[in-house]
Structure formats: C-alpha cells, structure tokens
Tab-separated table of C-alpha atoms in Angstrom:
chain	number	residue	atom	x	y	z
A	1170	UNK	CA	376.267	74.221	79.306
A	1171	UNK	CA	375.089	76.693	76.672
A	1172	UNK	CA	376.616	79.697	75.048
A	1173	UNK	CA	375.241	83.059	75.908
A	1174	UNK	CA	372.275	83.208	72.931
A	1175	UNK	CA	371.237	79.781	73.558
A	1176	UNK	CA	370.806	80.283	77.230
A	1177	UNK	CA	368.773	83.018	76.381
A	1178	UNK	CA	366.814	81.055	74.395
A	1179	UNK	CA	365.859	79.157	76.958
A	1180	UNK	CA	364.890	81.938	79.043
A	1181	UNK	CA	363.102	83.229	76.602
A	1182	UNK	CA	360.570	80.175	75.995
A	1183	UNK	CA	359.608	80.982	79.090
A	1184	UNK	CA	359.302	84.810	80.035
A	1185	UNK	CA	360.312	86.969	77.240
A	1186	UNK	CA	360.516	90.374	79.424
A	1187	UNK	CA	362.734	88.277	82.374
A	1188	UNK	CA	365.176	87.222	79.392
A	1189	UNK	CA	365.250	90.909	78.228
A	1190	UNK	CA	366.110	91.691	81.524
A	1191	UNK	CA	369.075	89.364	82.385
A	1192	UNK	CA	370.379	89.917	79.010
A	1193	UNK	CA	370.331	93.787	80.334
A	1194	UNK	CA	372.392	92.771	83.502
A	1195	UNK	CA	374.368	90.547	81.699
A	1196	UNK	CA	375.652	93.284	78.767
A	1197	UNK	CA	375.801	95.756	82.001
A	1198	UNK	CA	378.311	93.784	84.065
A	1199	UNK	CA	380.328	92.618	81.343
A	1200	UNK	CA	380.633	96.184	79.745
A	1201	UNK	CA	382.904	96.760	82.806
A	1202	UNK	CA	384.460	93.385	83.346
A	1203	UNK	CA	388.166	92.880	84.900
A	1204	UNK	CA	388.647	90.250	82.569
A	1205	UNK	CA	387.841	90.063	79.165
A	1206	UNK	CA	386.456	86.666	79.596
A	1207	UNK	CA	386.152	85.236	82.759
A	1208	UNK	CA	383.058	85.959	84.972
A	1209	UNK	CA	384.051	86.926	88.614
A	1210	UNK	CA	382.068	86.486	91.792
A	1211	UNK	CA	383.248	90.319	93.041
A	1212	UNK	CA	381.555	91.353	89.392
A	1213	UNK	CA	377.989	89.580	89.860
A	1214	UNK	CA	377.902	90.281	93.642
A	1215	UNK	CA	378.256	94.378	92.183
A	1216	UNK	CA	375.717	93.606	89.928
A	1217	UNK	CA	373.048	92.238	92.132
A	1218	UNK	CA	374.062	94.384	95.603
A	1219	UNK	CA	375.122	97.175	94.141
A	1220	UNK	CA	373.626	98.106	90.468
A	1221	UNK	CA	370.745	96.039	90.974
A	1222	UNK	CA	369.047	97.288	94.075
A	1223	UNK	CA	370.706	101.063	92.531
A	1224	UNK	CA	368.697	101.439	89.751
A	1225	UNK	CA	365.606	100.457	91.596
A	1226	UNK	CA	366.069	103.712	93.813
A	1227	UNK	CA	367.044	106.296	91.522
A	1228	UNK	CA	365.434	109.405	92.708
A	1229	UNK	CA	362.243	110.649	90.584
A	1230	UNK	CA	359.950	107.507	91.380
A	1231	UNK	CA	359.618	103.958	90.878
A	1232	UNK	CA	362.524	101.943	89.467
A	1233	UNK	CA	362.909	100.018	85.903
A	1234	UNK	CA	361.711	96.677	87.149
A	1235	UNK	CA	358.421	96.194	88.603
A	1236	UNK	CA	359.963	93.447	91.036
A	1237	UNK	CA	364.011	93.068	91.285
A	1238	UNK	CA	363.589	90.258	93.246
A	1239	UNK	CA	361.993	88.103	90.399
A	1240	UNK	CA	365.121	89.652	87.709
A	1241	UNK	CA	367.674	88.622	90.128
A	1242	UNK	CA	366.282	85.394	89.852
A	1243	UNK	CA	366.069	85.371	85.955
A	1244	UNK	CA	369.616	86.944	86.054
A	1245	UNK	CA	370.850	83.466	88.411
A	1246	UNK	CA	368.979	81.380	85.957
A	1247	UNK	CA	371.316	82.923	83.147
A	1248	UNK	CA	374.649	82.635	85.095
A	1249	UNK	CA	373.259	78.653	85.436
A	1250	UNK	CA	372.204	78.152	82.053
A	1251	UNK	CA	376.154	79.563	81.256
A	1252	UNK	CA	378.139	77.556	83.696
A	1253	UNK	CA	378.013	79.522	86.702
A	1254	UNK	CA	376.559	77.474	88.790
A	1255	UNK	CA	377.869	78.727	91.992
A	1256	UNK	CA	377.425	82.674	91.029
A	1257	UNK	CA	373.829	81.867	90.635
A	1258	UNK	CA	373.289	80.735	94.262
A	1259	UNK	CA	374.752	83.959	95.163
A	1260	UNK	CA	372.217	85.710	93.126
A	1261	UNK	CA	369.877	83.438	94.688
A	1262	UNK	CA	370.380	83.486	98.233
A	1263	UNK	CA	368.833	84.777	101.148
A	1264	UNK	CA	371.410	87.262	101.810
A	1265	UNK	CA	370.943	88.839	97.899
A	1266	UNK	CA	367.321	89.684	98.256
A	1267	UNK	CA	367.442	90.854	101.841
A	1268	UNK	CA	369.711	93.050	100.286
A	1269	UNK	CA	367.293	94.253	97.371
A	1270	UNK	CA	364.678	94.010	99.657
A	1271	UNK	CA	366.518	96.497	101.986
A	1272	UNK	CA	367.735	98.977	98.909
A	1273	UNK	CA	364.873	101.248	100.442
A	1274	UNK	CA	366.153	101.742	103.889
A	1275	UNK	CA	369.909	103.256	103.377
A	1276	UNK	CA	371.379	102.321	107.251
A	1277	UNK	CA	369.739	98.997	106.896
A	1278	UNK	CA	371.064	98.175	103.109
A	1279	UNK	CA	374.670	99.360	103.917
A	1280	UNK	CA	374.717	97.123	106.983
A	1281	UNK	CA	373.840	94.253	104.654
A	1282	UNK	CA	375.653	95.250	101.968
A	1283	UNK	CA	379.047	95.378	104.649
A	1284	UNK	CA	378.260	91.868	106.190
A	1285	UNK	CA	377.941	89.973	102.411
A	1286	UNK	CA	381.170	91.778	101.343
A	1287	UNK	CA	382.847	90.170	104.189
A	1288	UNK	CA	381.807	87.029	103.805
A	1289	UNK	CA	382.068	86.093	100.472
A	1290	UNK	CA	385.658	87.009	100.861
A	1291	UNK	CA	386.808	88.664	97.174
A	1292	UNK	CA	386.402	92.476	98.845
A	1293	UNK	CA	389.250	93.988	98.543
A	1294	UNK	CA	390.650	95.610	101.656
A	1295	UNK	CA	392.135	99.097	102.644
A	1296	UNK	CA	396.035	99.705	102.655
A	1297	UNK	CA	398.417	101.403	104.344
A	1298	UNK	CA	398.547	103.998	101.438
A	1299	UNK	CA	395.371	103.979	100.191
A	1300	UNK	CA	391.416	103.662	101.252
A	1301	UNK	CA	389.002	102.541	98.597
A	1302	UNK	CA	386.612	104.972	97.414
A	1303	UNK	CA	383.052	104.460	97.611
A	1304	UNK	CA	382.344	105.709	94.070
A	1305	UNK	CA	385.808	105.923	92.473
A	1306	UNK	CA	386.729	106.408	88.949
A	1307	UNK	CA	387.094	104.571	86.139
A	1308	UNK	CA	390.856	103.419	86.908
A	1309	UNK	CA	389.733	103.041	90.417
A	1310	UNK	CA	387.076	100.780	89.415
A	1311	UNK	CA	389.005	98.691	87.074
A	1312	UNK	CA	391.477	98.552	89.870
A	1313	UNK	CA	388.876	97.511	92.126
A	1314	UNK	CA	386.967	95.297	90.102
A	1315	UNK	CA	391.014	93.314	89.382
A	1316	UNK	CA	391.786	93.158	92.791
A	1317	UNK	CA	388.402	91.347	93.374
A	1318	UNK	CA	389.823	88.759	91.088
A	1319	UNK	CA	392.577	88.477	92.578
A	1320	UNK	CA	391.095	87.383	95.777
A	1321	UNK	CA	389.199	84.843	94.055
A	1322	UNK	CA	391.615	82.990	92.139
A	1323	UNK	CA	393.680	83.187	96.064
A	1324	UNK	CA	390.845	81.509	97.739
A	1325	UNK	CA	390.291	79.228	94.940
A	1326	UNK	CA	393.863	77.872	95.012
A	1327	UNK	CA	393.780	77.666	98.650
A	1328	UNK	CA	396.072	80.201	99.174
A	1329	UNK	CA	394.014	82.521	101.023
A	1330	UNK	CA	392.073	81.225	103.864
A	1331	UNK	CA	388.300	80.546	103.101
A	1332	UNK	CA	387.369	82.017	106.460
A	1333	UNK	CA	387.821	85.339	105.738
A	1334	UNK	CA	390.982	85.569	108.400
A	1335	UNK	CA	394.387	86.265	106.631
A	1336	UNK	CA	394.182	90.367	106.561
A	1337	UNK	CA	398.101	90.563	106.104
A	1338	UNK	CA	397.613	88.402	103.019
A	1339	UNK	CA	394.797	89.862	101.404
A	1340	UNK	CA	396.830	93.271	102.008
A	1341	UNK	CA	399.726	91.843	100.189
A	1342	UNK	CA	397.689	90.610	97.277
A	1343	UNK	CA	396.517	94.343	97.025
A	1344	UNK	CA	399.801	95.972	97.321
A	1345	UNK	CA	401.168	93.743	94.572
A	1346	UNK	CA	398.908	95.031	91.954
A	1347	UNK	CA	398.698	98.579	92.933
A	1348	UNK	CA	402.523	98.692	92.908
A	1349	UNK	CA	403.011	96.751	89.388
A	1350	UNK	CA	403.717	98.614	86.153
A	1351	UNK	CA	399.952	99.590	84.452
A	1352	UNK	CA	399.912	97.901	80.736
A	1353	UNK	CA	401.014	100.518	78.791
A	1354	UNK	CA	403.980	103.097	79.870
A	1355	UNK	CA	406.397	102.791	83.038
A	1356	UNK	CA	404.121	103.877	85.694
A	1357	UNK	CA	402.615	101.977	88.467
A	1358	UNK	CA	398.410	101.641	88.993
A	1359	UNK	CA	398.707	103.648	92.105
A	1360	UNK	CA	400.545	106.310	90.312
A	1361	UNK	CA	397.508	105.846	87.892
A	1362	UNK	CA	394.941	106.294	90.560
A	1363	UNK	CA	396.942	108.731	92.011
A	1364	UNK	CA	396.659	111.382	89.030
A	1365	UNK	CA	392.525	110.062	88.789
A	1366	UNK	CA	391.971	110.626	92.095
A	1367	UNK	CA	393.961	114.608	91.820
A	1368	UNK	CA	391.909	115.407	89.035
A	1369	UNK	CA	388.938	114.919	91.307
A	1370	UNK	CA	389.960	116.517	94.415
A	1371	UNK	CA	391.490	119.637	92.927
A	1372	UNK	CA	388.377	120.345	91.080
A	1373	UNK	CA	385.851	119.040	93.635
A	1374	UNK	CA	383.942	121.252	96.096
A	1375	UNK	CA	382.026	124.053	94.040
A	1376	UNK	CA	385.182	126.996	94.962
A	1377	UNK	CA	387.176	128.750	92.838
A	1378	UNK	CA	389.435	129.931	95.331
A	1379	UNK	CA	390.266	126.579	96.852
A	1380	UNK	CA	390.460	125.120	93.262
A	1381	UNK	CA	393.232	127.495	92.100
A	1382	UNK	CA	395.015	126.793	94.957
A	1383	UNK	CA	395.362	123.142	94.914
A	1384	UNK	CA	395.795	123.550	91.305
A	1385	UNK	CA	399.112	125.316	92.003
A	1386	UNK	CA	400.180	122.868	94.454
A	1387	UNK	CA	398.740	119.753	93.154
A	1388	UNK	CA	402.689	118.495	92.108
A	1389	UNK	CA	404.021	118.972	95.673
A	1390	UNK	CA	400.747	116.675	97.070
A	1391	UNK	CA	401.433	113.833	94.726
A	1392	UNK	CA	405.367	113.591	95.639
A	1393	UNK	CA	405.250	111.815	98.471
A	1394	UNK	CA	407.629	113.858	101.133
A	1395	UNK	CA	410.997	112.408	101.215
A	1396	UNK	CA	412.468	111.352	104.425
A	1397	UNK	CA	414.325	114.637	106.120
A	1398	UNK	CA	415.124	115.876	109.625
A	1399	UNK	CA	412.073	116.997	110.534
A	1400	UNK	CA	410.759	116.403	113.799
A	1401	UNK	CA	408.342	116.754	116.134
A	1402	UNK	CA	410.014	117.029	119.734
A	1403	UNK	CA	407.063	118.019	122.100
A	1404	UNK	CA	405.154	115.152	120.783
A	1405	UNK	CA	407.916	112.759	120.691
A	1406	UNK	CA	409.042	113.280	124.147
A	1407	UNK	CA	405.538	112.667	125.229
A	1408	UNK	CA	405.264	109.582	123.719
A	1409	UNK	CA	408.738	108.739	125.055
A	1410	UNK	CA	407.525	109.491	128.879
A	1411	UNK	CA	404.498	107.063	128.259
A	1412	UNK	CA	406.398	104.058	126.938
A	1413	UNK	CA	406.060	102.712	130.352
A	1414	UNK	CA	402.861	104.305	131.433
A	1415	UNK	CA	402.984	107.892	132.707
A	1416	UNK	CA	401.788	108.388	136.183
A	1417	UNK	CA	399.051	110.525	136.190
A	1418	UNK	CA	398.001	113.093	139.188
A	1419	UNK	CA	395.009	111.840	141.365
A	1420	UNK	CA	393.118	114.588	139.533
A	1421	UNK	CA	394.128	112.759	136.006
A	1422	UNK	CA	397.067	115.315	135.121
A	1423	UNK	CA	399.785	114.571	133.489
A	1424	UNK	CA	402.928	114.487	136.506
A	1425	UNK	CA	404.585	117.629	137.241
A	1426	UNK	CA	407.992	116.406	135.948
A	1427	UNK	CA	406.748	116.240	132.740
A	1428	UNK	CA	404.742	119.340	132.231
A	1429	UNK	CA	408.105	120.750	133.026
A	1430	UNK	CA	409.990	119.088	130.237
A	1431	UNK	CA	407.141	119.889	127.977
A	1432	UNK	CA	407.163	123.274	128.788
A	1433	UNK	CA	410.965	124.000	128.303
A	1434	UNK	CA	410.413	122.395	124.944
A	1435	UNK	CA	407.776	124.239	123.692
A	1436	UNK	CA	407.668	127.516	121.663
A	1437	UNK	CA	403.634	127.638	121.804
A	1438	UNK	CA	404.491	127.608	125.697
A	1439	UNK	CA	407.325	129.895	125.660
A	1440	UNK	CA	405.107	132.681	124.533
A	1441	UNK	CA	402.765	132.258	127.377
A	1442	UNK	CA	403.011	134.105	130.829
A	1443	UNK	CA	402.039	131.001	132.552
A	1444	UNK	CA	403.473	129.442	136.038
A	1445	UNK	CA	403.340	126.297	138.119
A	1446	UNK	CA	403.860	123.099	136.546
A	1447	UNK	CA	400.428	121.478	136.304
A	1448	UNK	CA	399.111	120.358	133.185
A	1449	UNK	CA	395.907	122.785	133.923
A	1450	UNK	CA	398.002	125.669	133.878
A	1451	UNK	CA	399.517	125.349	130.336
A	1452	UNK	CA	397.061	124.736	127.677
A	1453	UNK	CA	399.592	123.513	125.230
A	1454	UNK	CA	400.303	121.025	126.906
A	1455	UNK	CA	396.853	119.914	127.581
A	1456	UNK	CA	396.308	120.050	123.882
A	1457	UNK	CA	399.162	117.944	122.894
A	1458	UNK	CA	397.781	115.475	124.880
A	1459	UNK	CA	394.520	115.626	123.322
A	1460	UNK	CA	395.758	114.937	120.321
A	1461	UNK	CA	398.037	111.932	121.132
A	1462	UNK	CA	395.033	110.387	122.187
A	1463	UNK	CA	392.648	111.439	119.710
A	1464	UNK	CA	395.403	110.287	117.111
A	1465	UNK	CA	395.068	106.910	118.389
A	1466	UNK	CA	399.029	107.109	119.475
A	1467	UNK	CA	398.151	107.534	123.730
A	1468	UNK	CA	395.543	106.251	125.693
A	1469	UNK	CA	394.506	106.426	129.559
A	1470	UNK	CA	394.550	103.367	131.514
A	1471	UNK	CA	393.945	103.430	134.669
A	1472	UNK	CA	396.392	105.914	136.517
A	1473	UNK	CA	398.719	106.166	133.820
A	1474	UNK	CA	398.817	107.482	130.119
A	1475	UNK	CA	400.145	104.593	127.912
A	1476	UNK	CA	401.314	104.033	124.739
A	1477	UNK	CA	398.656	102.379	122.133
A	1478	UNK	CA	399.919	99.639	120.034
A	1479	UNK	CA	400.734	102.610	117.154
A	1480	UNK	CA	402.186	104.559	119.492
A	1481	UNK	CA	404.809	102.332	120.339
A	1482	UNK	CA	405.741	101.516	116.940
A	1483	UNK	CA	405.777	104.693	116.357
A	1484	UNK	CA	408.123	106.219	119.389
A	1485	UNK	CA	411.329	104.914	117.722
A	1486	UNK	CA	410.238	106.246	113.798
A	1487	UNK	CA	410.399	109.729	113.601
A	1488	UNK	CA	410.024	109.700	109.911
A	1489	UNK	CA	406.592	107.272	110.485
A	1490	UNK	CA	405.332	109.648	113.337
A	1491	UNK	CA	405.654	112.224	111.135
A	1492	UNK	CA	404.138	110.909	108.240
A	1493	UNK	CA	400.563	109.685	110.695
A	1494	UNK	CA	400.730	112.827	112.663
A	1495	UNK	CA	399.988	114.500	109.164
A	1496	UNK	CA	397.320	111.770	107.986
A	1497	UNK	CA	395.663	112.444	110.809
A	1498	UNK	CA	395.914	116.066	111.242
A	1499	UNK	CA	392.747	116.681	109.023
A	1500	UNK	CA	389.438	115.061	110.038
A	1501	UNK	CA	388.025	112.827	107.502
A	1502	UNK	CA	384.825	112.739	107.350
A	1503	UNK	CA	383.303	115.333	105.306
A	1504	UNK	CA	382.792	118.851	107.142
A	1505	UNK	CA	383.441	122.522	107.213
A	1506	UNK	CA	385.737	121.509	109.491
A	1507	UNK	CA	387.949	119.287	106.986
A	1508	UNK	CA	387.506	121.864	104.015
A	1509	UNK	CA	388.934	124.927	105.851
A	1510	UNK	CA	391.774	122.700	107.219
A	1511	UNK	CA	392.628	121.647	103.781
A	1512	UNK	CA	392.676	126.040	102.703
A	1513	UNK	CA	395.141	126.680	105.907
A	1514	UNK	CA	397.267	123.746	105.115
A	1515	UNK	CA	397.393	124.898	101.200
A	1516	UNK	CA	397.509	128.855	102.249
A	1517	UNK	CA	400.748	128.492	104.457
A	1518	UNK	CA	402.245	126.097	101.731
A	1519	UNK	CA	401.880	128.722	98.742
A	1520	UNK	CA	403.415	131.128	101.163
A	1521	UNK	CA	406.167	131.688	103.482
A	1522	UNK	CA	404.374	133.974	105.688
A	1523	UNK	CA	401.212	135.408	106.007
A	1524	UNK	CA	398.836	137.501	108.463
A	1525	UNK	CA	396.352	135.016	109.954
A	1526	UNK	CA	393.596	137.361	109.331
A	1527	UNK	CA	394.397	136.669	105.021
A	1528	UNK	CA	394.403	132.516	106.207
A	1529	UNK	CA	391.247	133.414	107.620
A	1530	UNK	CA	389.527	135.525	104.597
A	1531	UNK	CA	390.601	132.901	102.492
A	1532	UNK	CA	388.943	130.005	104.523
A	1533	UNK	CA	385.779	132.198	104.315
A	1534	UNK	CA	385.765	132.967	100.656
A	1535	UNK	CA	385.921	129.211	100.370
A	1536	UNK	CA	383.428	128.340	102.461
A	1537	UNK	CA	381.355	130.793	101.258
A	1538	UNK	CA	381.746	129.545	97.410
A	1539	UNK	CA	380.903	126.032	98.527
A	1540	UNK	CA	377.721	127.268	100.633
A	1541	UNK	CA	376.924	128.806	97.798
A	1542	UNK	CA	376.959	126.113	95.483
A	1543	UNK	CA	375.724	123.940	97.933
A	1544	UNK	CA	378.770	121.254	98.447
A	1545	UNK	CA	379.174	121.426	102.022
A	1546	UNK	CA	377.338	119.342	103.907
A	1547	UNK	CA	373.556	120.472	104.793
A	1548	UNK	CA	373.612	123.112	107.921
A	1549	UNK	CA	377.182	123.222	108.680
A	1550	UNK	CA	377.868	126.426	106.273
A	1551	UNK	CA	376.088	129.371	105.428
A	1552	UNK	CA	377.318	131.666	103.432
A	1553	UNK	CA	376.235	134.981	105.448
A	1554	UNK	CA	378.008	133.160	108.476
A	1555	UNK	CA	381.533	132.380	106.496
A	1556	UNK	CA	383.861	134.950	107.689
A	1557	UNK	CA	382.893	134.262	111.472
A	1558	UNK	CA	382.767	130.402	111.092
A	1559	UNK	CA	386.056	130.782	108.967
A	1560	UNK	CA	388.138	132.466	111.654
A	1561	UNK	CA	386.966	129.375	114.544
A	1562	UNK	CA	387.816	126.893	112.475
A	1563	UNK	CA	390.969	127.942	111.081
A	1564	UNK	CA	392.204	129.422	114.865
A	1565	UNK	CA	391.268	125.300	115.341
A	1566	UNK	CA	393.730	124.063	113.326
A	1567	UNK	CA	396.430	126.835	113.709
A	1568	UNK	CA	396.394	126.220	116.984
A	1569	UNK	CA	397.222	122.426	116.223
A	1570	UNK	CA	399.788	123.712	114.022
A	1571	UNK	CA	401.525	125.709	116.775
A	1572	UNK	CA	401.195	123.363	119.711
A	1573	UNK	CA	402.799	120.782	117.244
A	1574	UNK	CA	405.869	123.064	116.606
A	1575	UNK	CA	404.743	122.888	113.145
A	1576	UNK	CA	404.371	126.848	112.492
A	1577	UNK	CA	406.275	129.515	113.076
A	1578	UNK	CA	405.237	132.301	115.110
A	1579	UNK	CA	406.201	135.371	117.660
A	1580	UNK	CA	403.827	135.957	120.329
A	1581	UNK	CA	401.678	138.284	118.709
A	1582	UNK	CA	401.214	135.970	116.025
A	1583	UNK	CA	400.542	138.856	113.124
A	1584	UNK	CA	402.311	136.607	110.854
A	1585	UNK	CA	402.777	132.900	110.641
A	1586	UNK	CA	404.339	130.069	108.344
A	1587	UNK	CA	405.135	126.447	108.293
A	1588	UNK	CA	408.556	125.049	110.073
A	1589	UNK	CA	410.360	122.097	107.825
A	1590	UNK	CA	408.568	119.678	109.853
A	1591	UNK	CA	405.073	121.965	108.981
A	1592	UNK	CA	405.521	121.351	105.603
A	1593	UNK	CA	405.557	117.908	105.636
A	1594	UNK	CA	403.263	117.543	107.886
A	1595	UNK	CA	400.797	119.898	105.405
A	1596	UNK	CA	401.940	117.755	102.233
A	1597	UNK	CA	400.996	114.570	104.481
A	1598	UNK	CA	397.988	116.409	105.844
A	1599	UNK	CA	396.868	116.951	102.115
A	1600	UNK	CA	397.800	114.266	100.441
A	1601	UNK	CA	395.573	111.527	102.809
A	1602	UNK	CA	392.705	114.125	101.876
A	1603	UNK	CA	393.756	112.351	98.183
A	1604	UNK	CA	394.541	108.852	99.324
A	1605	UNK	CA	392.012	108.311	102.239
A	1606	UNK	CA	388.836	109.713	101.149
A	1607	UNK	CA	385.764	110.746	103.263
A	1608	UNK	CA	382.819	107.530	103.011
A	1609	UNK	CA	380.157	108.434	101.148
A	1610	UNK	CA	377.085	110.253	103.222
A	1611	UNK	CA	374.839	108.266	100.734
C-alpha cells in the first residue's frame, strides 16, 4: 500500500495530467472530510456523483476535464494505490459513469443519482424533525457528511442490515447524532443546524418586507411550541367519526348525521346562512374534508371515509395532530403559493388583529419584491399582477385558517387574528418551512 505522494508517483509515470487530476479530487474531498483521517464511502461516492459530474456542467461551456470518465478512473486508481480497494470499484463501476455520463440530462442524472444512494446504503435518511437539504450549509454538510459515516461503520459491524431494509434503525442512528452535544459549548447539532438553517430562510427570497418580518419573529419559530390546550375540534371530531369508516351518501357525501355535528361545531359555519344538512350545502365542511385527505390523515375507500394509518395515530394525540396539521398547512414545494402563506402566517403572528385587506397588501409587496428580484419561481409571479394574485392566495389560506378554527373572525371578517390553537399551528406552519425544506428545482 503506498502513502499518498508515492501513489502519485506511480500515477504519474504514467499520465502526468490524470495524476494532476486525482490529486485535485483527492485535496477536494478531503478539504471537507467527516473525519480527519479516515476515507468514507458517503465522501468518494459525493465526489464522483456529485462534484465530479458538477463541475463538468457548470454553466458558461465545456467543463475542466476533457473526459470525466477517464479522471474517475485515474481518481479509483489513486483510492487503490492508497488502500481503498473497495472505494475504487465504486468509482469504477457501471453505475458511476452512467452517472457522469448522465450529468447532461438533469431528470435522467437525479434518477441515477437516487437509485446509487440507495443502494450503497451510507445515505442518510429524513427524520421526523428534520428533511435533508439538497444544498445545505456548512454545519449541514458536516452533519451530513458524519452521519454518512455513521452508516458505514453500522453496516460494517453488521449492525445495520446490508440490504438496505432497517429504516427505523438508520433513523435512530441519525437522531443520535443530531441530538448529541456539538464539540464545543452545551448545544445540540440540531440546535446548530437549526440557527444555520434561520440565517438562511430569514434572509432568503429577494424581499425586504418578508425579511423584516421573519427577522422579528425568527425566536418564536425556533422554540418549538410547547404542549398547551389547544385544539382543533372540527377536525378532530371528523377524524373521530371515521375511525371506523364513515358511511358516505350514494352521491359520495359525507352522512347527514355528521354534517350536523360539524356544523354545530363550527364558527366558519355559524356565520353562514346555510340550511339542510348535506355536505354540498356547507362549504366548510366540504373543505375540512379536503384537507383531511389532502393531509394524508383521511382517505376514501370504497363507501366510506377512513382513517389513514396517520390518521389513526393521530385521533387520540391532540398535541401530535396539532403539531402535523401545522407542518402541513404550507405547501412545500417552492411557489407563490408557499411564500404568501409563509407572509399571512408571520402577519397574524406580529399582530393581534388586522384588516385582511393589510394581510393582503403585505402578501403583494412581497411578492412583488421577489418578482422583482427574480426569486420566485419562473411565471408564477409578476410583479404588475401582485396585488390581485396576493389577495387569491392569501383568501386561500385564510380560508384554511378559518375552517380550521384557527382564526378569529365575525362574519364580516374586517378584522381577523389567530386563536391559541392558530398560533401554534402558524409557529408549526413556519417552522417546517425551516426544518423541511422545498427539493431543489435543479
């Protein structure tokens, strides 16, 4: 086995410019190592489906390497020369260079890129409190980058299945880290990547207005909410009435006797002149259906509305429904949609009441800042269309809000604000914007 200069060497005797360029990849993955001296599979499998096939596609024109297929190969010959015998077959298989040869063709490359992650096992997986970033920071990275090695020295031991089953375990080893004590002072790494991962969001987005708002409240957002009274009746006694499958109409309504009780418990309903007791007749209703389901919490089977697998766990926990009803409450992915959610949410937290025409100038000032700037994505905002697209979309989610008890509002609605259970809801709502990030459009 040789040491790093002899290897090389080697290399060297035979191909000057392919030893240059392993020693490149080499210093590269290194400078950001997990370990200070051990080599991990998670780091070289970055390097050559990740960096590698990267800097051949930078925008602007050709990459640095005239073929990456023949410096992955000099880089595997390195890794040999050094001892890593088995990370060199990774660099050398047929998976690698479908990869590089796929760097070209995004859908294509990701697909790869997913399937090799998988199997080789050492990916660390998403957690109940947190989803990994696609480009994260440097804590996130090094957090990353550990947990990768983590996973290795698991399967290695035997510890972990080699079959890429054990998802509870791999979750566990995760959790472990993320909740140990960081090297230096007495906080934990997710507190760590917590604070990395606020400084990004309250200054992401190209707005001013939405920046100095999450500034103010970026405290609240990274206390978790603490366990209250807050509740969510309307939804819980929906969930309750499908525990054993609700009946549904032949028209695929939810029964009479139900709309009833929904109705009586309502305040969104309340303000309505509506009669009957069909589920067509009170929109509420309707919509608190819609978002059980779309929540994952109900589904339709058949004749009946059940309870998902989440949705019965959930039935009994009001403190758990509570906290998922307000992860979900904000679409994910990255949209107009999502950003104005996030102003209403942080508008009706700064203050106990306001007109919904200010929640709605607000939404449009940001919108407008980030069409401006050009950080939402392409055709969903433009800036001469804010204020109209600003009022839909934040009538959207205050309408969420209301049918979910979780504002406050007389009939005429000319100003609003956020129950207890609101608030949590928001500081949920706003905090998985932190924790569960959109994927990356790239």
């Amino acid at each position: 086995m040789h040491d790093l200069d002899s290897a090389l060497d080697v290399i060297r005797a035979r191909d000057d410019t392919a030893a240059k360029h392993a020693h490149a990849l080499w210093h590269v993955m290194r400078s950001t190592a997990a370990h200070p001296t051990k080599v991990t599979r998670y780091e070289v499998q970055q390097m050559v489906w990740r960096t590698l096939p990267g800097a051949h596609t930078k925008p602007g024109g050709a990459g640095p390497f005239d073929d990456p297929h023949r410096i992955c190969d000099s880089f595997a010959e390195l890794l040999h020369l050094l001892g890593h015998t088995a990370y060199a077959e990774v660099c050398r298989s047929a998976a690698t260079h479908a990869i590089i040869a796929a760097a070209t063709d995004p859908p294509r490359y990701r697909e790869l890129v997913d399937a090799a992650w998988t199997a080789s096992g050492v990916r660390p997986p998403d957690t109940p409190v947190l989803a990994w970033a696609d480009d994260g920071g440097p804590v996130e990275t090094a957090l990353h980058a550990a947990c990768g090695r983590l996973l290795e020295e698991a399967l290695d031991q035997g510890t972990l299945p080699a079959d890429g089953t054990g998802g509870p375990m791999r979750v566990g080893l995760v959790m472990r880290l993320l909740t140990s004590p960081e090297s230096e002072g007495d906080q934990t790494w997710f507190a760590k990547l917590l604070d990395e991962r606020l400084d990004t969001w309250t200054t992401d987005g190209g707005s001013q207005t939405r920046r100095e708002m999450l500034v103010r409240l970026r405290p609240e957002v990274r206390r978790a909410p603490e366990t209250a009274e807050e509740r969510l009746p309307a939804l819980a006694a929906l969930l309750e009435a499908c525990r054993g499958g609700a009946r549904l109409t032949g028209s695929g309504y939810l029964p009479t006797s139900l709309v009833a009780a929904l109705v009586d418990t309502m305040p969104a309903c309340r303000e309505l002149a509506g009669t009957g007791r069909s589920e067509s007749r009170w929109p509420p209703v309707a919509l608190l259906r819609a978002l059980a389901e779309s929540m994952g919490l109900a589904v339709r089977d058949g004749a009946r509305l059940r309870l998902t697998d989440q949705g019965a766990a959930l039935v009994d926990d009001a403190d758990s429904l509570l906290m998922t009803v307000g992860e979900r409450l904000v679409p994910r992915e990255r949209s107009a949609l999502g950003s104005a959610a996030e102003v209403v949410l942080a508008a009706l937290l700064l203050e106990d009441r306001m007109a919904p025409a200010r929640v709605f100038e607000k939404v449009g000032f940001v919108l407008a800042e980030q069409a401006a700037a050009g950080q939402e994505p392409a055709g969903q905002v433009r800036t001469d269309a804010a204020p109209a697209q600003a009022t839909r979309l934040s009538a959207w989610v205050l309408r969420r809000l209301r049918v979910l008890d979780a504002v406050d509002a007389d009939w005429t609605a000319r100003r609003v604000g956020l129950t207890d259970a609101g608030r949590s809801l928001a500081r949920w709502a706003l905090r998985a914007r932190v924790l569960f990030p959109p994927p990356s459009a790239a």
